C-alpha cells in the first residue's frame, strides 16, 4: 500500500536571520538577569590601615565583627553559642592548628576583641590575628 506524500521537502535556501534574532534576545535576557540584585549580606566594615604587616601561610578561619558588636561567620550573622560551635567544628576538622582572622571595624572595642579571642580559645583556636587594610600610597 502506497501512502500519498503531502509533505514538501525544503528546497529553498536556509534563512539564519530568525535564529540569530532569537539567539541575541536570549543573550540580552541572560545579561539582564545577571544584573538583577541578589539578596545577601551587606557588611560594612572599616578596618584600620597599617603598613608593612606580614601575611599568613597557615590554615585560617575568619570571623567579622561590625560596629554594633555582631559576629559574622561563613557570611551569616551568628550569636556567641553558634560561633563557638562553628569554631570548634572547624578546629576539629582541620589537620593543622587554625589561626583566627578577625575582620573588625575600627569602632570595635578592645574588650569585644578580647572576648572574641576567648571564644576562639575555648573552641580550640589559640592564634588570632587582626585583619587590616594596606596603608594608601602617598604620592
Coordinates of C-alpha atoms in Angstrom, one line a residue:
X1 CA 0.0 0.0 0.0
X2 CA 1.4 3.3 -1.0
X3 CA 0.7 6.4 1.1
X4 CA 0.3 9.8 -0.5
X5 CA 3.1 12.2 0.2
X6 CA 1.8 15.5 1.5
X7 CA 5.0 16.8 2.9
X8 CA 7.1 19.0 0.7
X9 CA 10.8 18.8 1.2
X10 CA 12.6 22.1 1.9
X11 CA 14.3 23.1 -1.3
X12 CA 15.0 26.8 -0.6
X13 CA 18.0 28.5 1.0
X14 CA 18.3 28.3 4.8
X15 CA 17.4 31.6 6.4
X16 CA 19.6 32.3 9.5
X17 CA 18.1 35.7 10.4
X18 CA 15.3 34.4 12.7
X19 CA 17.7 32.1 14.6
X20 CA 20.2 35.0 15.0
X21 CA 17.4 37.2 16.4
X22 CA 16.3 34.6 18.9
X23 CA 20.0 34.0 19.9
X24 CA 20.6 37.7 20.5
X25 CA 17.3 38.0 22.5
X26 CA 18.5 35.1 24.7
X27 CA 21.8 36.8 25.3
X28 CA 20.1 40.1 26.3
X29 CA 17.8 38.3 28.7
X30 CA 20.7 36.4 30.3
X31 CA 22.7 39.7 30.7
X32 CA 19.7 41.5 32.2
X33 CA 19.1 38.6 34.6
X34 CA 22.7 38.7 35.7
X35 CA 22.3 42.3 36.7
X36 CA 19.3 41.7 39.0
X37 CA 20.1 42.4 42.7
X38 CA 20.7 39.3 44.8
X39 CA 19.5 39.1 48.3
X40 CA 22.6 38.8 50.5
X41 CA 24.5 40.1 53.4
X42 CA 25.9 43.6 53.1
X43 CA 28.5 44.0 55.8
X44 CA 30.1 47.4 56.1
X45 CA 33.4 47.1 58.0
X46 CA 36.2 49.8 58.0
X47 CA 39.3 48.0 59.2
X48 CA 42.3 50.2 60.2
X49 CA 45.0 50.9 57.6
X50 CA 48.5 49.6 58.6
X51 CA 51.7 49.3 56.6
X52 CA 54.3 46.5 56.3
X53 CA 52.5 43.7 58.1
X54 CA 53.3 40.1 57.0
X55 CA 50.7 37.7 55.6
X56 CA 49.6 34.3 56.7
X57 CA 50.5 30.9 55.1
X58 CA 48.8 28.6 57.6
X59 CA 45.2 27.4 57.6
X60 CA 42.9 30.0 59.0
X61 CA 39.2 30.8 59.7
X62 CA 37.7 34.3 59.5
X63 CA 35.2 36.0 61.8
X64 CA 33.9 39.5 61.3
X65 CA 32.7 41.9 64.0
X66 CA 30.8 45.0 63.0
X67 CA 30.4 48.3 64.8
X68 CA 27.3 47.0 66.7
X69 CA 29.3 44.0 68.0
X70 CA 27.5 41.4 65.9
X71 CA 29.6 38.4 64.8
X72 CA 29.6 37.1 61.2
X73 CA 30.9 33.6 60.4
X74 CA 30.5 32.0 56.9
X75 CA 28.6 35.0 55.6
X76 CA 25.9 34.7 58.2
X77 CA 25.1 36.6 61.4
X78 CA 25.7 34.3 64.4
X79 CA 25.4 34.6 68.1
X80 CA 28.1 33.5 70.6
X81 CA 26.9 30.0 71.0
X82 CA 26.7 29.4 67.3
X83 CA 30.1 31.0 66.8
X84 CA 31.6 28.8 69.5
X85 CA 30.2 25.6 68.0
X86 CA 31.2 26.6 64.4
X87 CA 34.7 27.4 65.5
X88 CA 35.1 24.2 67.4
X89 CA 33.8 22.2 64.4
X90 CA 36.3 24.0 62.2
X91 CA 39.2 23.3 64.6
X92 CA 38.3 19.6 64.8
X93 CA 38.0 19.2 61.0
X94 CA 41.4 20.9 60.4
X95 CA 44.6 18.8 60.3
X96 CA 46.8 21.7 61.4
X97 CA 46.3 24.3 64.1
X98 CA 44.0 27.1 62.8
X99 CA 44.5 30.8 63.1
X100 CA 41.6 33.1 63.7
X101 CA 41.5 36.1 61.4
X102 CA 39.4 38.9 62.9
X103 CA 37.9 41.4 60.5
X104 CA 36.8 44.1 62.9
X105 CA 35.5 47.6 62.4
X106 CA 37.6 50.5 63.7
X107 CA 35.0 51.2 66.3
X108 CA 35.0 47.8 67.9
X109 CA 36.4 48.0 71.4
X110 CA 39.4 46.1 72.7
X111 CA 37.1 44.3 75.2
X112 CA 35.0 42.9 72.3
X113 CA 38.1 41.7 70.5
X114 CA 39.4 40.1 73.7
X115 CA 36.0 38.4 74.2
X116 CA 36.1 37.0 70.7
X117 CA 39.6 35.6 71.2
X118 CA 38.5 33.9 74.4
X119 CA 35.6 32.3 72.5
X120 CA 38.1 31.1 69.9
X121 CA 40.5 29.8 72.6
X122 CA 37.7 27.8 74.2
X123 CA 36.9 26.3 70.8
X124 CA 40.5 25.2 70.3
X125 CA 41.9 28.0 68.2
X126 CA 44.9 29.5 70.0
X127 CA 46.2 32.0 67.5
X128 CA 44.4 35.2 66.5
X129 CA 45.3 38.0 64.0
X130 CA 43.6 41.2 63.2
X131 CA 42.9 41.9 59.5
X132 CA 43.9 45.3 58.3
X133 CA 43.9 47.3 55.1
X134 CA 47.1 48.3 53.4
X135 CA 48.1 51.9 54.0
X136 CA 47.4 54.0 50.9
X137 CA 50.5 55.0 49.0
X138 CA 51.2 58.7 49.3
X139 CA 52.1 60.5 46.1

